[in-house]
Short mmCIF file of C-alpha atoms and ligand atoms in Angstrom, two decimals:
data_model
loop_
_atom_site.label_atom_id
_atom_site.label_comp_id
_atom_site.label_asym_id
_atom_site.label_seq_id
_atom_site.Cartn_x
_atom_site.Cartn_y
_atom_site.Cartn_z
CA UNK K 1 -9.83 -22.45 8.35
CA UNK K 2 -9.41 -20.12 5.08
CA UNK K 3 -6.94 -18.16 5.58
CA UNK K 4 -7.03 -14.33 4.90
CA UNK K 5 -4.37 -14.59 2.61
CA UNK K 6 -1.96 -17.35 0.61
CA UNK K 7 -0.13 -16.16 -2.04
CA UNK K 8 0.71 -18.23 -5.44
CA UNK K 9 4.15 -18.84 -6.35
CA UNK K 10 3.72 -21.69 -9.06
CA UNK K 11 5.28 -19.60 -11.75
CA UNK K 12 9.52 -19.03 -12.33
CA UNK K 13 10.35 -18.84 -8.66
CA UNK K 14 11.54 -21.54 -8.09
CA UNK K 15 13.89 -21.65 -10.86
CA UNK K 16 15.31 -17.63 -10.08
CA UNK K 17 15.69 -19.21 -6.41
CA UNK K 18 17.87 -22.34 -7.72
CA UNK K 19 19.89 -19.35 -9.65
CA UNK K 20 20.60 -17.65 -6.56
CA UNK K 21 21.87 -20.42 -4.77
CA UNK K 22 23.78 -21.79 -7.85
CA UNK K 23 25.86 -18.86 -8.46
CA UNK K 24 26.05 -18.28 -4.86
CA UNK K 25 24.27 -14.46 -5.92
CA UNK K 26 22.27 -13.59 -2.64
CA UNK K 27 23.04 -10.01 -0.90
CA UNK K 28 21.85 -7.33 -2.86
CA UNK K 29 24.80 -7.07 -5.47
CA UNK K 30 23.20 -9.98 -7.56
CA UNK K 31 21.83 -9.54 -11.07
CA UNK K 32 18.13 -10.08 -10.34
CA UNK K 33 17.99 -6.30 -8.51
CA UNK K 34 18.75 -4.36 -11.18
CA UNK K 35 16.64 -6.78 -13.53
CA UNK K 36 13.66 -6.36 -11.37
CA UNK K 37 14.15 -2.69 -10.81
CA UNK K 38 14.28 -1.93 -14.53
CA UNK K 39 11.01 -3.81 -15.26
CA UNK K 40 9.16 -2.71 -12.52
CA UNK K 41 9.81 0.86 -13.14
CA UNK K 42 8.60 0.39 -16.84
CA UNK K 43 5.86 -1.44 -15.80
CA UNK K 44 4.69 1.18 -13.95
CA UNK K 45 5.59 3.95 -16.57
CA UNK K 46 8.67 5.36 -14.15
CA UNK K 47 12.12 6.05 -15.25
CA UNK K 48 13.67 4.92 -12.05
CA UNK K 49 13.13 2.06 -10.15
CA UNK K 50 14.93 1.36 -6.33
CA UNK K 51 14.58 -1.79 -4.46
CA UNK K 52 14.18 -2.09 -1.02
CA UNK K 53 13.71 -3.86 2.17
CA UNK K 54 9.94 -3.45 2.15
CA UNK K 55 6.97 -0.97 1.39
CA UNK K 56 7.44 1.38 4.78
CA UNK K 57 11.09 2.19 4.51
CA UNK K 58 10.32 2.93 0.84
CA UNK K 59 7.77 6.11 2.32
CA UNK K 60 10.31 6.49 4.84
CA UNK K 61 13.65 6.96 2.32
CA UNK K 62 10.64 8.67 -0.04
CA UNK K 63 10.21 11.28 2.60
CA UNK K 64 13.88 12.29 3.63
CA UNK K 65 15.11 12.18 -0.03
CA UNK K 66 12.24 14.87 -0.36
CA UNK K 67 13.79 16.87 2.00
CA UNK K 68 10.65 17.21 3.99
CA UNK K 69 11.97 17.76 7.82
CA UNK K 70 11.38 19.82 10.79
CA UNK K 71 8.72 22.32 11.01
CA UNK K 72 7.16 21.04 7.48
CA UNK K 73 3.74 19.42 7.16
CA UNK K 74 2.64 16.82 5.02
CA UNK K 75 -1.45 16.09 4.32
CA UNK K 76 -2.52 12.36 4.54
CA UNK K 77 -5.17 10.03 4.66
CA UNK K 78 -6.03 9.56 8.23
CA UNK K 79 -6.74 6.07 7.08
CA UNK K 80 -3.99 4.04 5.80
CA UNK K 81 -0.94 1.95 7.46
CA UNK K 82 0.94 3.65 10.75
CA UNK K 83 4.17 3.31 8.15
CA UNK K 84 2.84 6.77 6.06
CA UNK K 85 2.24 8.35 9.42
CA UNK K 86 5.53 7.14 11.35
CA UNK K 87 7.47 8.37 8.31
CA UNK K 88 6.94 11.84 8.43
CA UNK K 89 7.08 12.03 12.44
CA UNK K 90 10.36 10.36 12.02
CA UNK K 91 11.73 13.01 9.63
CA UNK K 92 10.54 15.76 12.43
CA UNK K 93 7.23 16.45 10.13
CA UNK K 94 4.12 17.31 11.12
CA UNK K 95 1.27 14.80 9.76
CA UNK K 96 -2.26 16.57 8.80
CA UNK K 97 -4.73 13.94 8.39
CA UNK K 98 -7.78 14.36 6.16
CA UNK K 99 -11.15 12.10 6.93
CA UNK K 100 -11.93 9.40 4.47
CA UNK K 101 -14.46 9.46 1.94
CA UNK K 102 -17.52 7.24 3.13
CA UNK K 103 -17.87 5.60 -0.76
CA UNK K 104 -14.44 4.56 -1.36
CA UNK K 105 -12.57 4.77 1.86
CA UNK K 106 -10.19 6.74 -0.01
CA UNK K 107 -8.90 10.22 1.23
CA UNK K 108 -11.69 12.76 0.85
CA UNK K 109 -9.90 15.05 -2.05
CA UNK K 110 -12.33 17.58 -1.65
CA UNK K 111 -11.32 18.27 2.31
CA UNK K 112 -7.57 18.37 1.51
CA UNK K 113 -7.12 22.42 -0.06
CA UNK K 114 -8.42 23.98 3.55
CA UNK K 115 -5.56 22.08 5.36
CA UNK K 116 -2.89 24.01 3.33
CA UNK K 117 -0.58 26.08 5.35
CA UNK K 118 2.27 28.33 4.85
CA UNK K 119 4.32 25.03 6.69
CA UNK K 120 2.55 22.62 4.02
CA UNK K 121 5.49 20.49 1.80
CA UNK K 122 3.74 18.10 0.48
CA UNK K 123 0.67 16.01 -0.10
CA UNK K 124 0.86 11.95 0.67
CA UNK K 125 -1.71 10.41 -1.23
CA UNK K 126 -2.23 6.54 -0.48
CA UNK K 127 -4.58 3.78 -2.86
CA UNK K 128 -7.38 1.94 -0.74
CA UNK K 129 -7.94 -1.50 -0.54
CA UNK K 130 -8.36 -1.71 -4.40
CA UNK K 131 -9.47 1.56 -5.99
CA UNK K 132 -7.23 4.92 -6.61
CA UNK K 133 -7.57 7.71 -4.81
CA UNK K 134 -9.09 10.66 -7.61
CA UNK K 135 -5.26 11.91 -8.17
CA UNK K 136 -6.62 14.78 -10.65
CA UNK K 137 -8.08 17.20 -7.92
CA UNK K 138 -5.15 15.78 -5.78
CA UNK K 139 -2.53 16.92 -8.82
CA UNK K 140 -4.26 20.58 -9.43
CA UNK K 141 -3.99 21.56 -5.57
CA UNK K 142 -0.58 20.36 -5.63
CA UNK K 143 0.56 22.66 -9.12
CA UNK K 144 -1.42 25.21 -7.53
CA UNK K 145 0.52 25.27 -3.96
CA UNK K 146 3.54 24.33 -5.13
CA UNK K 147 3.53 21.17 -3.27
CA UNK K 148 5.58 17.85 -3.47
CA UNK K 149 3.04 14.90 -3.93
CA UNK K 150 4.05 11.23 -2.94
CA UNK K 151 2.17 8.15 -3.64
CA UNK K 152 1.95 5.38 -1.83
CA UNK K 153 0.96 2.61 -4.55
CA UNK K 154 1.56 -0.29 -2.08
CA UNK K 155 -1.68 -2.04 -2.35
CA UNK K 156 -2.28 -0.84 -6.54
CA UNK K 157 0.54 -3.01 -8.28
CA UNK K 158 -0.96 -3.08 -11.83
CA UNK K 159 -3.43 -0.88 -11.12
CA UNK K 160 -4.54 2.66 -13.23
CA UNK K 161 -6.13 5.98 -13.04
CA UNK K 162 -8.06 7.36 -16.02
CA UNK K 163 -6.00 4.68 -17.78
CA UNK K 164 -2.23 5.83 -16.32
CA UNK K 165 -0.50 3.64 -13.78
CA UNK K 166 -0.62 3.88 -10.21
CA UNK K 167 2.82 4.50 -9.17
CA UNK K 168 3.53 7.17 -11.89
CA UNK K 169 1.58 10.12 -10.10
CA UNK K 170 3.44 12.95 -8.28
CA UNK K 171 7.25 13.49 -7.51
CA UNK K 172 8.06 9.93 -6.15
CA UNK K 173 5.62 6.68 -5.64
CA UNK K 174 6.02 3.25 -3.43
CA UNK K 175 5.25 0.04 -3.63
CA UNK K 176 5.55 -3.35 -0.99
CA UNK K 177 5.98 -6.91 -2.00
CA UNK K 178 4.22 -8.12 1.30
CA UNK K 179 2.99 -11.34 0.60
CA UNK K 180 -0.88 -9.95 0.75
CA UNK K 181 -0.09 -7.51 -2.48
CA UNK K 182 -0.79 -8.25 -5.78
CA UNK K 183 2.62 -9.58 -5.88
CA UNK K 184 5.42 -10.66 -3.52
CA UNK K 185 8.88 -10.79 -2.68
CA UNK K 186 8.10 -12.49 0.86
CA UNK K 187 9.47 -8.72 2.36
CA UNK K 188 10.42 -5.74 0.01
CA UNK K 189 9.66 -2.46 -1.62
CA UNK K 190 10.46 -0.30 -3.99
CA UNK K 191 10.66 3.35 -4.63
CA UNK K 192 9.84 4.83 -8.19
CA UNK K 193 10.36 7.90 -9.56
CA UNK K 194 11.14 10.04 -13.01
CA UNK K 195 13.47 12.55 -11.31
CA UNK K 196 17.01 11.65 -11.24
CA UNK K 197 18.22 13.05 -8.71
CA UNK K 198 15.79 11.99 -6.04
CA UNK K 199 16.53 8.76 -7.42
CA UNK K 200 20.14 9.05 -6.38
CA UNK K 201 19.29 10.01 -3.19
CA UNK K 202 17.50 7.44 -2.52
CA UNK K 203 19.79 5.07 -3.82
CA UNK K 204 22.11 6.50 -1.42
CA UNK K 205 19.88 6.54 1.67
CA UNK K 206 19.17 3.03 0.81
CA UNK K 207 22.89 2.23 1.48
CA UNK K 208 23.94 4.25 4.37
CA UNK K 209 25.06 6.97 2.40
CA UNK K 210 28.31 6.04 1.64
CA UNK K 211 30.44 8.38 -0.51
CA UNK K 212 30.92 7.17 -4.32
CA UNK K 213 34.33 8.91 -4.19
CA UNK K 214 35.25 7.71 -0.70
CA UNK K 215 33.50 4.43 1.05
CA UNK K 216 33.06 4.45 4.48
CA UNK K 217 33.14 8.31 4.91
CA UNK K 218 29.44 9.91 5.31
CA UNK K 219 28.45 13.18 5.04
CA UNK K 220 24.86 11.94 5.66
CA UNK K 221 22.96 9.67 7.65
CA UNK K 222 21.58 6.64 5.72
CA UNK K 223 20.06 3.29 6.48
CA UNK K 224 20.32 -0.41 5.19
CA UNK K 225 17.53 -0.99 3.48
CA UNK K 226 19.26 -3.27 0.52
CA UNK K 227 16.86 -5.67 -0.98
CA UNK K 228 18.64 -9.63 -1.50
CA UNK K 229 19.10 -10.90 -4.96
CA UNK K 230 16.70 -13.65 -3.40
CA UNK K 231 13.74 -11.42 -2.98
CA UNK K 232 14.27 -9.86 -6.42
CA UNK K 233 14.47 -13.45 -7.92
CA UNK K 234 10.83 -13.90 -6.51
CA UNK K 235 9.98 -10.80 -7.62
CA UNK K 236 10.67 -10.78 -11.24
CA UNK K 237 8.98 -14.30 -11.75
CA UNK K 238 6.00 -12.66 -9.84
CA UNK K 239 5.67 -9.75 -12.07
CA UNK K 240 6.06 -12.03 -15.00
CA UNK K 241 2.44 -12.46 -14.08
CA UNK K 242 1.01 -9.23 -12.81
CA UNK K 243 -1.58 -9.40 -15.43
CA UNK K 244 -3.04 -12.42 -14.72
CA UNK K 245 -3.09 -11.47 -11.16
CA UNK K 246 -4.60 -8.28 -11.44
CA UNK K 247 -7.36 -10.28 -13.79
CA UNK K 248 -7.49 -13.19 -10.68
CA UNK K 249 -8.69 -10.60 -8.14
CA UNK K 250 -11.16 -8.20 -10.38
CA UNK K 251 -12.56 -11.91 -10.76
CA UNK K 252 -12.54 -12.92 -7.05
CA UNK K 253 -13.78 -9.32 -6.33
CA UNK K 254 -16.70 -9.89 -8.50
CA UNK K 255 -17.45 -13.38 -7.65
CA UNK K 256 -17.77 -11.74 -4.41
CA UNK K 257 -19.75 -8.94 -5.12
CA UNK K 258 -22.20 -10.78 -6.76
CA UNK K 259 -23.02 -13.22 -3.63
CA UNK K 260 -22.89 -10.10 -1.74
CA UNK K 261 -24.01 -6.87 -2.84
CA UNK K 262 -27.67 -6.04 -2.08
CA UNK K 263 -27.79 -7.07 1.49
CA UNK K 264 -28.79 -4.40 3.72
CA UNK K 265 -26.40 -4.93 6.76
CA UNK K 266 -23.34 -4.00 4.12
CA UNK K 267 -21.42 -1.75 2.83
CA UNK K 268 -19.30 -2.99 -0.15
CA UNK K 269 -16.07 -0.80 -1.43
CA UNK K 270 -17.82 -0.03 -5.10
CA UNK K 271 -16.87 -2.58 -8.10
CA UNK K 272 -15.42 0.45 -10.50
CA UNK K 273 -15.66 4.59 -9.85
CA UNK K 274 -15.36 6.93 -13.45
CA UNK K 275 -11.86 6.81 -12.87
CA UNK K 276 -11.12 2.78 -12.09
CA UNK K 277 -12.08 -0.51 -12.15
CA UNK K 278 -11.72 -1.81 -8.72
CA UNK K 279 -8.31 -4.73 -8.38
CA UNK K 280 -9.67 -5.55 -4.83
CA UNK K 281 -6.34 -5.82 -3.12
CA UNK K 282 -8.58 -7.12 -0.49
CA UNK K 283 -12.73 -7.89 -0.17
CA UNK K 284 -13.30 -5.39 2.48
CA UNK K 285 -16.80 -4.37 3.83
CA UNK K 286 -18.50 -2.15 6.44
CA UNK K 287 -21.15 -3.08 8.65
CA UNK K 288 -24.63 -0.72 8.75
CA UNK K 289 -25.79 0.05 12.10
CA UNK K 290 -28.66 -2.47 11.86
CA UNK K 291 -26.25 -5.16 12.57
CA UNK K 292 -26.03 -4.60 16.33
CA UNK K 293 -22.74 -5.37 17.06
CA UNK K 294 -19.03 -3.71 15.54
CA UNK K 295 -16.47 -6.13 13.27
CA UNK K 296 -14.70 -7.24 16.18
CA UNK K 297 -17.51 -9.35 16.85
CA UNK K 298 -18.47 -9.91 13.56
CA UNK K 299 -14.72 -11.29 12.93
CA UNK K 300 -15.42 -13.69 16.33
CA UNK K 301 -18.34 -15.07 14.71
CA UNK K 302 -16.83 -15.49 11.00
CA UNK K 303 -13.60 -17.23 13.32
CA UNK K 304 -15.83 -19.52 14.75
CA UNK K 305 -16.81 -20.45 11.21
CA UNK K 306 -13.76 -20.98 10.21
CA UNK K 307 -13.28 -18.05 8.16
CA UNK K 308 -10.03 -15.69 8.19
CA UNK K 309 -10.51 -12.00 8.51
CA UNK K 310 -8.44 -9.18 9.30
CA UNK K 311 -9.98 -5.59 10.97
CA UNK K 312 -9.81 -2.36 8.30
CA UNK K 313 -6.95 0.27 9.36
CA UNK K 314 -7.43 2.31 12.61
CA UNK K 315 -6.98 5.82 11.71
CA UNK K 316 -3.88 7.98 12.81
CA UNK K 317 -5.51 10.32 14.41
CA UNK K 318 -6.61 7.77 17.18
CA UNK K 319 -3.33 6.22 17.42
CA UNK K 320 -2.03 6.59 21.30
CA UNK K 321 1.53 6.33 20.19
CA UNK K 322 0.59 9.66 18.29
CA UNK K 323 -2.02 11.03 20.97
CA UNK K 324 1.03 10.98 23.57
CA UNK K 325 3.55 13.02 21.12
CA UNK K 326 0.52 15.38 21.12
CA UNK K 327 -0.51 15.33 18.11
CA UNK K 328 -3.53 15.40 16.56
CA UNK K 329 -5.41 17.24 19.46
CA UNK K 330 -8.60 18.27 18.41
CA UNK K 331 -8.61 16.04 15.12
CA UNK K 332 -12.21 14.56 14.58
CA UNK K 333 -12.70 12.51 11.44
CA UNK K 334 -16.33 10.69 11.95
CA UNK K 335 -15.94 8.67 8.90
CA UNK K 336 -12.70 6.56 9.33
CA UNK K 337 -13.44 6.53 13.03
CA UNK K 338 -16.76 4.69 11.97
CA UNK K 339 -15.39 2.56 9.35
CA UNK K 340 -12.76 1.64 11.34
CA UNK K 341 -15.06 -0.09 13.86
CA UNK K 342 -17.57 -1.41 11.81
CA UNK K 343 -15.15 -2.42 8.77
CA UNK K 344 -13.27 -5.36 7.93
CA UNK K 345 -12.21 -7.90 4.92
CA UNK K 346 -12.83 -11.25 4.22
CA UNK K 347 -10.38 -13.95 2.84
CA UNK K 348 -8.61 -11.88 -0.84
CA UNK K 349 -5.39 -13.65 -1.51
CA UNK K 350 -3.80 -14.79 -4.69
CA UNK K 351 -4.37 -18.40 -4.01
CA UNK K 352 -8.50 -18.26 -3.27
CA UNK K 353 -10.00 -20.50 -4.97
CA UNK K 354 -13.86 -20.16 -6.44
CA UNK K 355 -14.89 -22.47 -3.95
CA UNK K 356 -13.51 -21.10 -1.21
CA UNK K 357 -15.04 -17.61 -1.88
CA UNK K 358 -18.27 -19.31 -2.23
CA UNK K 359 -18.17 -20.56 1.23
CA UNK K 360 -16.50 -17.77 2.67
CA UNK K 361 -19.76 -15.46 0.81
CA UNK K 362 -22.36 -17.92 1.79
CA UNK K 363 -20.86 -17.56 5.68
CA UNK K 364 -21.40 -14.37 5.80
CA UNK K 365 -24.85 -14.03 4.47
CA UNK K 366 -26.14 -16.42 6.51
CA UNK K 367 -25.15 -13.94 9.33
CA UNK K 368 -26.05 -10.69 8.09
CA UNK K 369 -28.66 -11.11 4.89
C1 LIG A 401 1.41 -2.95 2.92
C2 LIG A 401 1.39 -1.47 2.96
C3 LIG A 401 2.52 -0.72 3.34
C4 LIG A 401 3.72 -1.31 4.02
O1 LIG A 401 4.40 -2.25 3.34
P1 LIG A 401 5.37 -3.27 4.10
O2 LIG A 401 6.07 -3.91 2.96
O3 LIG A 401 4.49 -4.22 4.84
O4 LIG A 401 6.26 -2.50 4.97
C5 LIG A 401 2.48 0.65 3.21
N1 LIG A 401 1.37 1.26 2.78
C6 LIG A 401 0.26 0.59 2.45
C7 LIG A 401 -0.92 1.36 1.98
C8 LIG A 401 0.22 -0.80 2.55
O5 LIG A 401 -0.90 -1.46 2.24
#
């Protein structure tokens, strides 16, 4: 079987790893956190850099330390991760979801403005699969408004728009070190951001919000979301690399494209928009309806061949843990609800190698060219 994902760790882990458990430095008051934070956060052209646990607590510290709470709304993609979703319920927000476009799969910028209501706090913007969402319209309606804008950057590690990072856009930005991103800490996350004082608070939130002046006394609630000197150790070898990873899957994703593009039955996420060149987080595509069947099967068959695949998001809108709150009555979005049947991605992690794409490509034109 190749698997959907394996990442590659053949760099300085190992050795960070042996310095963890050599100076006995592994809860999250060892010297790699800070380390990591620091470069991170000028990697991605951000003042302020805050480890944590892993890429959905991030949105969900993110979204309290905005101050974004009951009775305020918050525009999304409707297709993305449940985490960007369950993180404004959880603060008491209202999510408005906004269809994707049928290109790029990214949030449809242009649908976004007639959403705004007198409730509207912010706008959560979140990268697809590989290429930014347009952030300039995004940034205007935002000035305009006066709305808070939060990025989630989790799958765009290394990644720019019009030739500025992805994680530097708006009031606060995310990341996740899942092992399927661009790079890994096995779990974590990190919040960026230039504003100091969101910064503190989510360093704060981070650790249960314990008083500087007087530990163990809160006069908020907070979470433990500490990241371990272990997973920054990982991390900071990782990003020693983030180049050459970045370059690794822009090659995969053309390798791909070029076995694959021009066939009828699908839909390819575009190589490079005016804004981007695509870093194919993953190798995602969309079936046309002349393939009579929906990517649940198409995954069976590709399974059977011995090929890993994973389905594309299912968008919030259809989510019955959110249908049952109520929410999102009414809420028709025809183009994630179609992509998100007839979409999914093929085998996109770190470790690929050339022949393994070419099998994987030559699979899956034997069952749809
Ligand atoms: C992976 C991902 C997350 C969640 O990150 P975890 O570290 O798995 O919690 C959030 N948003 C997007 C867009 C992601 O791809």
């Amino acid at each position: 079987m190749i698997p959907v994902n394996e990442p590659l760790l053949n760099g300085n882990e190992k050795k960070y790893l042996n310095e963890c458990i050599d100076t006995g430095w592994i809860s999250s008051e060892g010297p790699f956190i800070k380390q990591f934070e620091e470069r991170f956060a000028a990697r991605v052209g951000r003042k302020f850099g805050i480890a944590v646990m892993n890429g959905s607590v991030a949105i969900d510290a993110s979204i309290v330390a905005l101050g974004i709470g009951k009775g305020d709304e918050v525009i999304m993609p409707t297709f993305t991760i449940i985490s960007c979703a369950a993180a404004i319920v959880r603060a008491g927000a209202v999510p408005v979801v906004v269809d994707a476009d049928p290109q790029t799969w990214n949030m449809d910028v242009t649908k976004i403005e007639a959403l705004i209501t007198p409730r509207t706090k912010a706008i959560m913007v979140v990268h697809i699969y590989g290429l930014p969402v347009d952030m300039d319209p995004v940034l205007a309606i935002a000035a305009k408004h006066g709305l808070k804008v939060i990025e989630d950057a989790a799958e765009m590690h290394g990644q720019t728009y019009n030739g500025k990072p992805c994680g530097s856009f708006g009031d606060i930005s995310t990341f996740s070190f899942y092992p399927n991103k661009h790079i890994t800490t096995g779990e974590g996350g990190m919040i960026v951001t230039d504003d100091e004082k969101l910064a503190e608070r989510c360093r704060s939130l981070r650790n249960l919000c314990f008083l500087p002046y007087k530990r163990f006394v809160h006069e908020e609630l907070g979470w433990n979301f500490r990241m371990t000197n272990i997973q920054a150790a990982l991390g900071l070898a990782q990003l020693e690399r983030l180049d050459e990873f970045v370059a690794r899957k822009r090659a995969m994703g053309a390798l791909y494209r070029q076995h694959l593009s021009g066939i009828p039955a699908l839909q390819l996420q575009p190589g490079s928009t005016s804004y981007a060149e695509n870093i194919f987080w993953v190798f995602g595509m969309v079936l046309n309806e002349s393939v009579g069947y929906d990517a649940e099967e198409a995954m069976k068959r590709l399974a059977a061949k011995q090929i890993g695949t994973r389905p594309f998001f299912f968008p919030m809108h259809e989510q019955p843990v959110f249908r049952k709150m109520g929410l999102f009555q009414g809420t028709s979005c025809p183009v994630a609800e179609r992509i998100a049947r007839r979409g999914f991605y093929v085998p996109s992690g770190m470790a690929l190698t050339t022949d393994q794409i070419t099998t994987v490509a030559s699979t899956v034109k034997e069952l749809f060219a």
